[in-house]
Amino acid sequence: MRYSWIILIALISMAARSESIEVGRLQVINLSELGLQGSIERVRLSPDAQLASLEIRRGLSKFLYVVDLRKREAHPVDPRMELPTYTSWEHSPYHYLLAGENGEADWYPRLVRGERWLCFTSNGMEDEKDLYLYNADRNFVVRLTATRGQERFPQWSPSGQSLAFIRKSEKKNELNFFPQADVLFREVEDILYRHRFISALTTSSLTQRFDKGLVVVKKSRFPFLYCWDGSMPIAVSVRRGRTHIPQKNKWNWSNRGSMVLYNGAGGSPYILGMRRTGTRSYNMKSTYVVRQLIFPAAFVGENTVIGRNRSSSGLALVTRIHESSGVVALDFDTPYKDDLDRTRSIDVIATTIGRKGNYSLLLGFGTSEDDYLMYGAIRPEDIGETVESKTLVNIGVSGGFARYTGDAGEGDFLPTGGVWVEAQPLPNAAPALRMGLELNYLELSGRTSFNKAFKRKLWAGVLYVQAGYLIMYTYRPFVRASLGRAIIDKHRSDGSRQQTFIYGIGAGMEFVVTPSMQVRMYGVFQYSKKDLDMTMQIPKADSFGRIMVGLNYTLPL
């Protein structure tokens, strides 16, 4: 009887052990391999999961690095790297007067012209923290704020439309947000164009533009939790919301920003959502406590939370957090899996290749000897979710002039108009590739060498491929190639209208007004397989050109 109970317990434990999710493509990086020392405080993944921001505490100072996960290289991020007279911060006398504080970093949620941007806080040359922008691809830092207060905890909205942060002064804390994130990149590019060697420690016109565009959401003497409603952050005072936050920097947002996860009482992850009660008023939803896990924790999608397993060692997932939640252990095929109880920071983002994708996982943990970075992938189907890339769709309308350029002699400029719809399968790539369908109505007229007038009406539909590159975050020159078919108002003997294949090339310029609206100016030169003027007795090819101005609007699918 005793042996039967032992066998039953073993079978139950084996079954429980088999109910786990394997983390694939595991890679482990020792900080000593990167030439770094210290204790990991916070890690964050870039939108393409190829870079990671790493915050390390060493003595009284906190350092910020960007780690290339593929090349296994670390680059320091510090506005004081460009100190005049001194080669580095460590070789300057300021090093002994003020401890460096760089961190609280947050990546811009998508690539901008193929580049990755990081917003972080730093105390610079003073004992007051300011916001800075770092471009990880061109390796430069630009200052955002320059006030007597402290600007901390920057956070981009999930859509990337705005940037929120907390401004701390002597008597109050303010939740500020800048509602036009695209303006930041445009102004940064303009500053770099005019001042090639501007130091990140000096203020610029960008700080003035940034301060003038700020919106204060709420004032209080107490710290804030905040989550996103569309493009606007919603603040919750600690006292009014009755929310206890022992460590303000330990919170995490869901992918859509509708919920915030923070370190609550007893180390359990608390989930806070918001609900609208009026035009500008919000109330806190009932707080959900994930008691099966211990902080640090993070959202995986919108319905799953990852964190340290409270009932056993290692990490686990709590799925269906708003329904009948269940705990699933994570299986790490690595010798360091027994050290994951010392995980200090977790970050998860959705990454896509083509149409499908995975959840990329990044951990920062320590052992008795060193600290480590570990990153891998979780398949969405294992937790009942899907990750698909978004395709941006453009719709537009244009007007302009068309002119016949065939061998019968150049014609007159006559008005024309059209509409188009196009898809951006890789909207954040550089150069940006677009595929579309354009429908046009145009009239062609002129006189032949025999002084014989002609006039034709065409209804044309073409498929085109267009490639462009964004310059100064405002101008996008592009080239295009097209192939289609046109219907001519000339009738055949059977009464049907004549048709012809048309193909052509074009180029133009797009002016970015807002991220979703652009003004497009372009010219197209098209060839027709058939005779358009119909004045010659022998078959021949013809051509015509169009000069167009249009308005383009971008819709996410």
XYZ file of C-alpha atoms in Angstrom:
557
model
C 0.000 0.000 0.000
C 2.852 2.355 0.835
C 4.476 1.794 -2.553
C 1.205 2.458 -4.379
C 0.954 5.885 -2.746
C 4.569 6.635 -3.705
C 3.877 5.621 -7.313
C 0.687 7.754 -7.387
C 2.495 10.809 -6.040
C 5.287 10.305 -8.584
C 2.775 10.070 -11.423
C 0.998 13.237 -10.268
C 4.283 15.144 -10.000
C 5.344 13.922 -13.462
C 2.004 15.052 -14.914
C 2.299 18.423 -13.234
C 5.859 18.726 -14.505
C 4.762 17.936 -18.061
C 2.268 20.819 -18.014
C 4.848 23.440 -18.843
C 5.732 25.696 -21.712
C 9.183 25.537 -23.211
C 11.025 28.777 -23.880
C 12.769 28.449 -27.231
C 15.913 29.961 -28.738
C 17.495 30.590 -25.350
C 20.643 32.687 -25.129
C 22.514 33.664 -21.951
C 24.954 36.583 -21.690
C 27.263 37.036 -18.714
C 27.834 40.690 -17.860
C 31.542 39.974 -17.367
C 31.681 38.961 -21.056
C 30.512 42.485 -21.892
C 33.109 44.021 -19.590
C 30.414 45.186 -17.154
C 30.163 44.945 -13.393
C 27.318 45.662 -11.010
C 23.802 44.588 -10.121
C 21.064 44.534 -12.777
C 18.104 46.745 -11.906
C 16.044 46.954 -15.115
C 16.066 45.524 -18.635
C 13.953 46.494 -21.662
C 13.776 45.157 -25.218
C 13.891 47.295 -28.356
C 10.891 47.001 -30.724
C 12.746 44.544 -33.003
C 14.115 42.541 -30.021
C 17.701 42.930 -31.266
C 18.825 45.480 -28.663
C 18.245 45.682 -24.919
C 18.568 48.593 -22.519
C 20.383 47.542 -19.360
C 20.438 49.532 -16.102
C 23.176 48.556 -13.635
C 23.723 49.770 -10.085
C 27.379 50.040 -9.121
C 28.076 51.721 -5.834
C 26.230 55.022 -5.611
C 25.897 55.350 -9.378
C 23.486 53.846 -11.869
C 24.643 53.240 -15.419
C 22.699 52.730 -18.622
C 23.887 50.532 -21.485
C 22.455 49.356 -24.783
C 23.347 45.727 -25.450
C 23.415 44.209 -28.930
C 22.006 40.751 -28.208
C 23.327 39.240 -31.447
C 26.846 40.684 -31.414
C 27.070 40.523 -27.588
C 28.363 44.073 -27.318
C 27.473 46.806 -24.814
C 27.552 50.562 -25.465
C 27.239 53.136 -22.651
C 24.430 55.691 -22.873
C 25.377 58.872 -21.039
C 24.990 62.527 -22.102
C 28.286 63.275 -20.334
C 30.271 61.254 -22.866
C 30.797 64.500 -24.794
C 32.404 66.506 -21.983
C 34.556 69.349 -23.248
C 38.281 69.180 -22.331
C 37.945 65.740 -20.685
C 37.973 62.403 -22.495
C 35.220 60.899 -20.328
C 33.144 61.448 -17.217
C 35.460 59.260 -15.114
C 38.474 61.424 -16.060
C 36.779 64.689 -15.077
C 36.623 66.293 -11.611
C 32.813 66.095 -11.750
C 33.148 62.351 -11.279
C 34.112 62.874 -7.626
C 31.422 65.464 -6.922
C 28.303 63.846 -8.373
C 27.258 60.237 -8.784
C 25.853 59.400 -12.194
C 22.178 58.481 -12.417
C 21.193 57.210 -15.879
C 18.214 54.925 -16.342
C 14.424 54.549 -16.235
C 14.672 53.983 -19.982
C 11.810 53.163 -22.336
C 12.087 52.255 -26.032
C 9.917 53.898 -28.653
C 7.398 51.114 -29.487
C 8.256 50.863 -33.201
C 11.046 51.573 -35.653
C 11.183 55.079 -37.075
C 12.739 55.050 -40.522
C 14.411 51.791 -39.513
C 15.954 53.397 -36.408
C 15.511 52.678 -32.696
C 14.973 55.456 -30.140
C 15.313 55.334 -26.374
C 14.041 57.882 -23.848
C 15.785 57.937 -20.465
C 16.518 60.133 -17.456
C 19.896 61.466 -16.376
C 21.170 63.939 -13.797
C 23.669 65.318 -16.319
C 26.036 67.832 -14.725
C 23.659 68.719 -11.902
C 21.725 66.947 -9.183
C 18.423 67.293 -11.058
C 17.138 64.731 -13.492
C 16.123 65.566 -17.047
C 14.833 63.613 -20.027
C 17.051 62.661 -22.958
C 16.569 60.929 -26.308
C 19.089 58.394 -27.572
C 19.343 57.092 -31.137
C 20.781 53.582 -30.920
C 21.587 53.338 -34.633
C 23.492 56.631 -35.008
C 24.718 56.776 -31.399
C 23.853 60.313 -30.334
C 22.006 61.847 -27.375
C 19.710 64.896 -27.426
C 18.354 66.704 -24.377
C 14.581 67.029 -24.001
C 14.053 68.952 -20.752
C 16.092 71.502 -18.779
C 14.175 72.547 -15.655
C 14.874 72.929 -11.956
C 12.512 70.072 -11.190
C 13.046 66.387 -11.798
C 11.590 64.654 -14.863
C 11.349 60.925 -14.300
C 9.739 57.677 -15.457
C 9.257 58.420 -19.178
C 6.791 56.134 -20.927
C 5.749 56.056 -24.598
C 2.143 55.327 -25.429
C 1.589 51.899 -27.049
C 0.747 53.599 -30.351
C 3.815 55.834 -30.163
C 1.734 59.006 -30.464
C 2.753 60.611 -27.186
C 5.305 60.559 -24.377
C 4.333 60.776 -20.706
C 6.510 61.366 -17.645
C 6.335 62.622 -14.061
C 7.738 66.054 -13.187
C 8.653 66.326 -9.508
C 9.039 69.668 -7.771
C 9.212 70.704 -4.128
C 5.474 70.641 -3.371
C 3.826 68.530 -6.036
C 4.181 65.911 -8.734
C 2.757 66.492 -12.195
C 1.897 63.934 -14.815
C 2.927 65.564 -18.099
C 2.639 64.263 -21.611
C 3.760 65.463 -25.017
C 0.995 64.587 -27.506
C 3.027 64.856 -30.747
C 5.842 62.339 -30.661
C 6.495 62.657 -34.393
C 7.428 66.314 -33.827
C 10.288 65.218 -31.563
C 12.030 63.194 -34.264
C 11.448 65.938 -36.814
C 12.981 68.586 -34.536
C 15.908 66.344 -33.609
C 16.763 65.832 -37.267
C 16.570 69.570 -37.873
C 18.889 70.292 -34.923
C 21.435 67.740 -36.146
C 21.294 69.233 -39.619
C 22.001 72.753 -38.346
C 24.381 71.842 -35.487
C 26.544 68.868 -36.303
C 28.465 68.866 -33.013
C 25.847 69.942 -30.485
C 26.431 68.560 -26.996
C 23.686 66.681 -25.190
C 24.414 68.722 -22.063
C 23.433 72.013 -23.698
C 19.852 73.088 -24.182
C 18.475 73.632 -27.656
C 15.351 74.799 -29.418
C 14.014 71.270 -28.939
C 13.634 71.786 -25.168
C 11.619 74.972 -25.730
C 9.351 73.297 -28.272
C 8.926 70.341 -25.953
C 8.006 72.463 -22.911
C 5.503 74.546 -24.894
C 3.702 71.430 -26.111
C 3.364 69.732 -22.721
C -0.054 68.966 -21.235
C -0.488 68.559 -17.448
C -3.023 65.846 -16.712
C -3.239 66.006 -12.952
C -1.471 67.539 -9.935
C -0.883 65.891 -6.591
C 1.615 65.687 -3.767
C 1.697 61.909 -4.164
C 3.228 59.580 -6.772
C 1.221 58.340 -9.721
C 0.256 55.185 -11.446
C -0.911 55.844 -14.968
C -2.191 53.867 -17.919
C -3.259 54.842 -21.423
C -6.638 55.658 -22.912
C -6.035 56.040 -26.630
C -3.096 58.445 -26.795
C -3.665 60.115 -23.415
C -2.311 58.867 -20.045
C -4.732 58.512 -17.155
C -3.306 59.342 -13.731
C -4.299 57.717 -10.435
C -3.176 59.318 -7.203
C -1.935 56.894 -4.589
C -4.196 58.324 -1.884
C -7.304 58.888 -3.998
C -6.997 55.558 -5.762
C -6.122 53.854 -2.460
C -3.246 52.150 -4.185
C -0.058 51.346 -2.317
C 3.122 51.516 -4.393
C 6.198 50.561 -2.358
C 8.484 50.879 -5.417
C 7.283 53.363 -8.021
C 9.698 52.267 -10.745
C 8.407 48.685 -10.757
C 5.401 48.744 -13.006
C 4.625 47.421 -16.433
C 2.036 48.215 -19.135
C -0.014 45.832 -21.209
C 0.558 45.782 -24.971
C -2.388 48.069 -25.683
C -1.826 50.189 -22.593
C -5.300 49.522 -21.200
C -3.912 48.019 -17.986
C -0.946 48.628 -15.720
C 0.786 46.009 -13.592
C 2.691 47.036 -10.474
C 4.310 45.630 -7.356
C 1.640 45.521 -4.681
C 1.460 44.416 -1.078
C 3.313 41.205 -0.303
C 5.221 41.332 -3.576
C 2.212 40.157 -5.603
C 1.596 41.681 -9.040
C -1.443 43.983 -8.993
C -3.326 44.760 -12.217
C -5.098 48.087 -12.499
C -7.469 49.081 -15.296
C -9.411 52.255 -15.983
C -12.977 52.979 -16.978
C -14.427 56.187 -18.360
C -17.074 57.891 -16.216
C -17.342 61.174 -18.122
C -15.795 63.291 -20.800
C -12.602 63.859 -18.815
C -13.127 61.737 -15.744
C -12.007 58.175 -15.039
C -12.340 55.772 -12.177
C -10.136 52.904 -11.228
C -11.548 49.470 -11.938
C -11.443 46.855 -9.228
C -7.806 45.848 -8.767
C -6.962 42.261 -9.707
C -4.256 40.530 -7.671
C -2.176 37.787 -9.285
C -1.496 35.892 -6.073
C 0.177 32.946 -7.805
C 3.196 35.057 -8.784
C 5.825 37.271 -7.171
C 7.236 40.460 -8.638
C 9.036 41.152 -10.973
C 6.294 40.439 -13.471
C 5.207 41.543 -16.936
C 2.299 41.231 -19.339
C 2.471 38.683 -22.149
C -0.126 39.996 -24.573
C -3.353 41.209 -22.993
C -4.476 38.156 -21.026
C -1.333 36.549 -19.577
C 1.176 37.547 -16.887
C 4.683 36.171 -16.364
C 6.509 36.308 -13.041
C 8.262 34.322 -10.351
C 6.309 31.292 -9.233
C 5.117 31.694 -5.650
C 4.451 27.988 -5.010
C 7.679 26.617 -6.504
C 10.987 27.715 -7.988
C 11.467 29.300 -11.385
C 9.136 31.403 -13.511
C 5.523 30.746 -14.458
C 2.670 32.118 -16.529
C -0.814 32.954 -15.296
C -3.152 32.706 -18.281
C -6.703 34.045 -18.652
C -6.202 36.545 -15.829
C -9.788 37.871 -16.082
C -11.386 34.414 -16.243
C -10.517 31.120 -14.581
C -6.803 31.738 -14.357
C -4.363 28.846 -14.434
C -0.661 28.614 -13.598
C 1.711 27.138 -16.175
C 5.405 26.667 -15.424
C 8.059 27.840 -17.875
C 10.713 25.327 -18.896
C 14.184 26.803 -19.520
C 16.649 24.371 -21.067
C 19.689 26.000 -19.510
C 22.045 25.282 -16.581
C 20.935 28.584 -15.019
C 17.279 27.632 -14.551
C 17.798 27.101 -10.807
C 18.998 30.715 -10.511
C 15.847 32.269 -11.971
C 14.450 32.787 -8.455
C 16.863 35.727 -8.370
C 15.289 37.405 -11.396
C 15.318 41.174 -10.926
C 13.644 42.389 -14.122
C 11.432 40.949 -16.877
C 10.360 42.380 -20.219
C 8.211 40.820 -22.940
C 7.358 42.282 -26.339
C 5.600 40.947 -29.436
C 7.885 40.596 -32.461
C 6.814 39.622 -35.956
C 8.554 38.172 -39.005
C 6.241 38.468 -41.980
C 2.693 38.009 -40.778
C 3.297 35.744 -37.776
C 5.362 36.327 -34.680
C 6.403 35.364 -31.168
C 6.692 36.893 -27.751
C 10.335 37.801 -27.104
C 11.349 37.397 -23.457
C 14.252 39.160 -21.712
C 15.343 38.441 -18.125
C 17.918 40.049 -15.880
C 18.984 37.836 -12.972
C 21.936 37.335 -10.661
C 23.823 34.467 -9.092
C 26.241 34.365 -6.190
C 29.057 35.270 -8.612
C 27.788 37.277 -11.606
C 24.729 38.842 -13.187
C 23.254 37.573 -16.446
C 20.947 38.454 -19.310
C 18.757 35.696 -20.710
C 16.491 36.061 -23.717
C 14.291 33.641 -25.642
C 10.888 33.244 -27.296
C 7.422 32.086 -26.218
C 5.076 30.795 -28.905
C 1.694 32.583 -28.799
C -0.253 29.392 -29.511
C 1.116 27.873 -26.293
C -0.770 30.488 -24.237
C -3.836 30.785 -26.469
C -2.939 34.116 -28.098
C -1.909 35.277 -31.554
C 0.719 37.742 -32.721
C 0.292 39.174 -36.206
C 1.986 42.128 -37.804
C -0.125 45.157 -38.647
C -0.446 46.201 -42.257
C -0.957 49.893 -42.848
C -3.382 50.813 -45.621
C -3.257 54.167 -47.425
C -6.161 55.732 -49.231
C -5.834 58.888 -51.288
C -7.284 61.228 -53.873
C -5.379 63.273 -56.424
C -5.849 65.850 -59.144
C -3.621 67.292 -61.794
C -2.938 67.572 -65.495
C -2.281 65.043 -68.247
C -0.577 65.651 -71.573
C -0.267 63.564 -74.719
C 3.412 63.010 -75.693
C 3.078 60.572 -78.622
C 4.458 60.846 -82.141
C 1.435 62.729 -83.454
C 2.735 65.810 -81.665
C 2.573 67.049 -78.103
C -0.905 67.882 -76.883
C -2.485 70.245 -74.432
C -2.509 70.037 -70.629
C -5.959 68.804 -69.592
C -7.277 68.190 -66.062
C -7.276 64.674 -64.652
C -8.113 63.030 -61.350
C -7.814 59.723 -59.555
C -7.958 57.708 -56.364
C -5.661 55.065 -54.947
C -5.434 52.453 -52.229
C -2.141 50.919 -51.199
C -0.727 48.621 -48.537
C 2.463 48.933 -46.490
C 3.477 45.358 -45.591
C 6.615 46.615 -43.754
C 5.685 50.126 -42.585
C 8.747 50.658 -40.394
C 11.331 49.474 -42.903
C 13.809 51.769 -44.630
C 13.215 52.225 -47.499
C 9.444 51.957 -47.145
C 7.836 49.666 -49.742
C 4.244 50.151 -50.856
C 2.037 48.250 -53.275
C -1.162 49.816 -54.550
C -3.939 50.190 -57.078
C -4.635 53.551 -58.741
C -7.705 54.463 -60.806
C -7.608 57.554 -63.036
C -9.790 59.386 -65.512
C -7.949 61.545 -68.037
C -8.403 63.285 -71.357
C -5.749 63.556 -74.056
C -5.864 65.989 -76.966
C -3.636 67.600 -79.561
C -3.007 68.057 -83.255
C -1.169 65.858 -85.692
C 1.455 66.978 -88.176
C -1.391 67.316 -90.690
C -3.063 69.817 -88.364
C -5.804 67.329 -87.558
C -7.236 67.656 -84.055
C -7.964 64.641 -81.892
C -9.279 64.087 -78.369
C -9.494 60.851 -76.400
C -10.907 59.927 -73.000
C -9.286 57.166 -70.943
C -10.249 55.263 -67.823
C -7.056 53.713 -66.502
C -6.341 51.277 -63.691
C -2.751 50.388 -62.756
C -0.977 48.266 -60.162
C 2.222 49.847 -58.893
C 5.158 49.276 -56.556
C 6.576 52.309 -54.778
C 9.729 52.695 -52.684
C 10.547 55.790 -50.631
C 12.906 56.971 -47.908
C 12.041 59.416 -45.141
C 14.371 62.440 -44.868
C 14.261 64.811 -41.880
C 11.136 62.911 -40.774
C 9.196 65.246 -43.065
C 10.143 64.602 -46.707
C 9.855 61.230 -48.410
C 11.125 61.087 -52.009
C 9.963 57.985 -53.866
C 10.099 56.168 -57.186
C 7.478 53.871 -58.641
C 6.840 51.411 -61.463
C 3.350 50.572 -62.729
C 1.512 48.182 -65.032
C -2.171 48.258 -65.898
C -4.910 48.603 -68.466
C -6.798 51.531 -69.980
C -10.224 51.729 -71.642
C -10.463 54.189 -74.578
C -13.635 55.922 -75.704
C -13.003 54.657 -79.264
C -15.438 51.835 -80.147
C -14.661 48.651 -82.020
C -16.724 47.310 -84.865
C -18.715 45.159 -82.422
C -19.621 48.230 -80.344
C -17.253 47.548 -77.421
C -14.657 50.046 -76.296
C -11.034 49.550 -77.216
C -8.551 48.653 -74.486
C -4.793 48.794 -74.211
C -2.036 47.812 -71.796
C -0.144 50.676 -70.181
C 3.074 50.639 -68.214
C 5.185 53.406 -66.825
C 7.642 54.875 -64.334
C 7.339 57.826 -61.986
C 8.872 59.767 -59.110
C 7.695 62.272 -56.565
C 7.849 63.706 -53.080
C 5.639 63.100 -50.059
C 5.353 65.709 -47.296
C 4.471 64.321 -43.863
C 1.901 66.570 -42.174
C 1.010 64.102 -39.395
C 1.866 60.393 -38.993
C -1.495 59.550 -40.601
C -1.723 62.324 -43.232
C 0.653 63.192 -46.071
C 0.602 65.455 -49.121
C 1.940 63.757 -52.245
C 3.289 65.400 -55.425
C 4.422 63.148 -58.250
C 4.827 62.772 -61.987
C 4.261 59.644 -64.083
C 5.319 58.888 -67.653
C 3.253 56.042 -69.158
C 3.449 54.066 -72.369
C 0.480 52.622 -74.226
C 0.739 49.449 -76.289
C -1.836 50.738 -78.792
C -2.242 53.915 -80.817
C -4.095 56.536 -78.759
C -4.680 59.334 -81.257
C -6.143 56.847 -83.830
C -4.983 59.046 -86.756
C -2.373 56.688 -88.183
C -3.277 53.666 -90.256
C -0.501 51.475 -88.909
C -0.416 50.132 -85.341
C 2.100 51.823 -83.033
C 2.761 52.607 -79.373
C 1.959 55.925 -77.774
C 2.751 57.740 -74.542
C 1.417 60.367 -72.147
C 2.418 62.011 -68.906
C 0.657 63.071 -65.709
C 1.562 65.657 -63.042
C -0.471 65.078 -59.864
C -0.995 66.482 -56.368
C -2.816 64.312 -53.847
C -3.735 63.803 -50.202
C -2.870 60.467 -48.570
C -4.397 59.106 -45.358
C -3.024 56.114 -43.434
C -5.296 53.570 -41.732
C -4.006 50.688 -39.548
C -5.588 47.288 -40.114
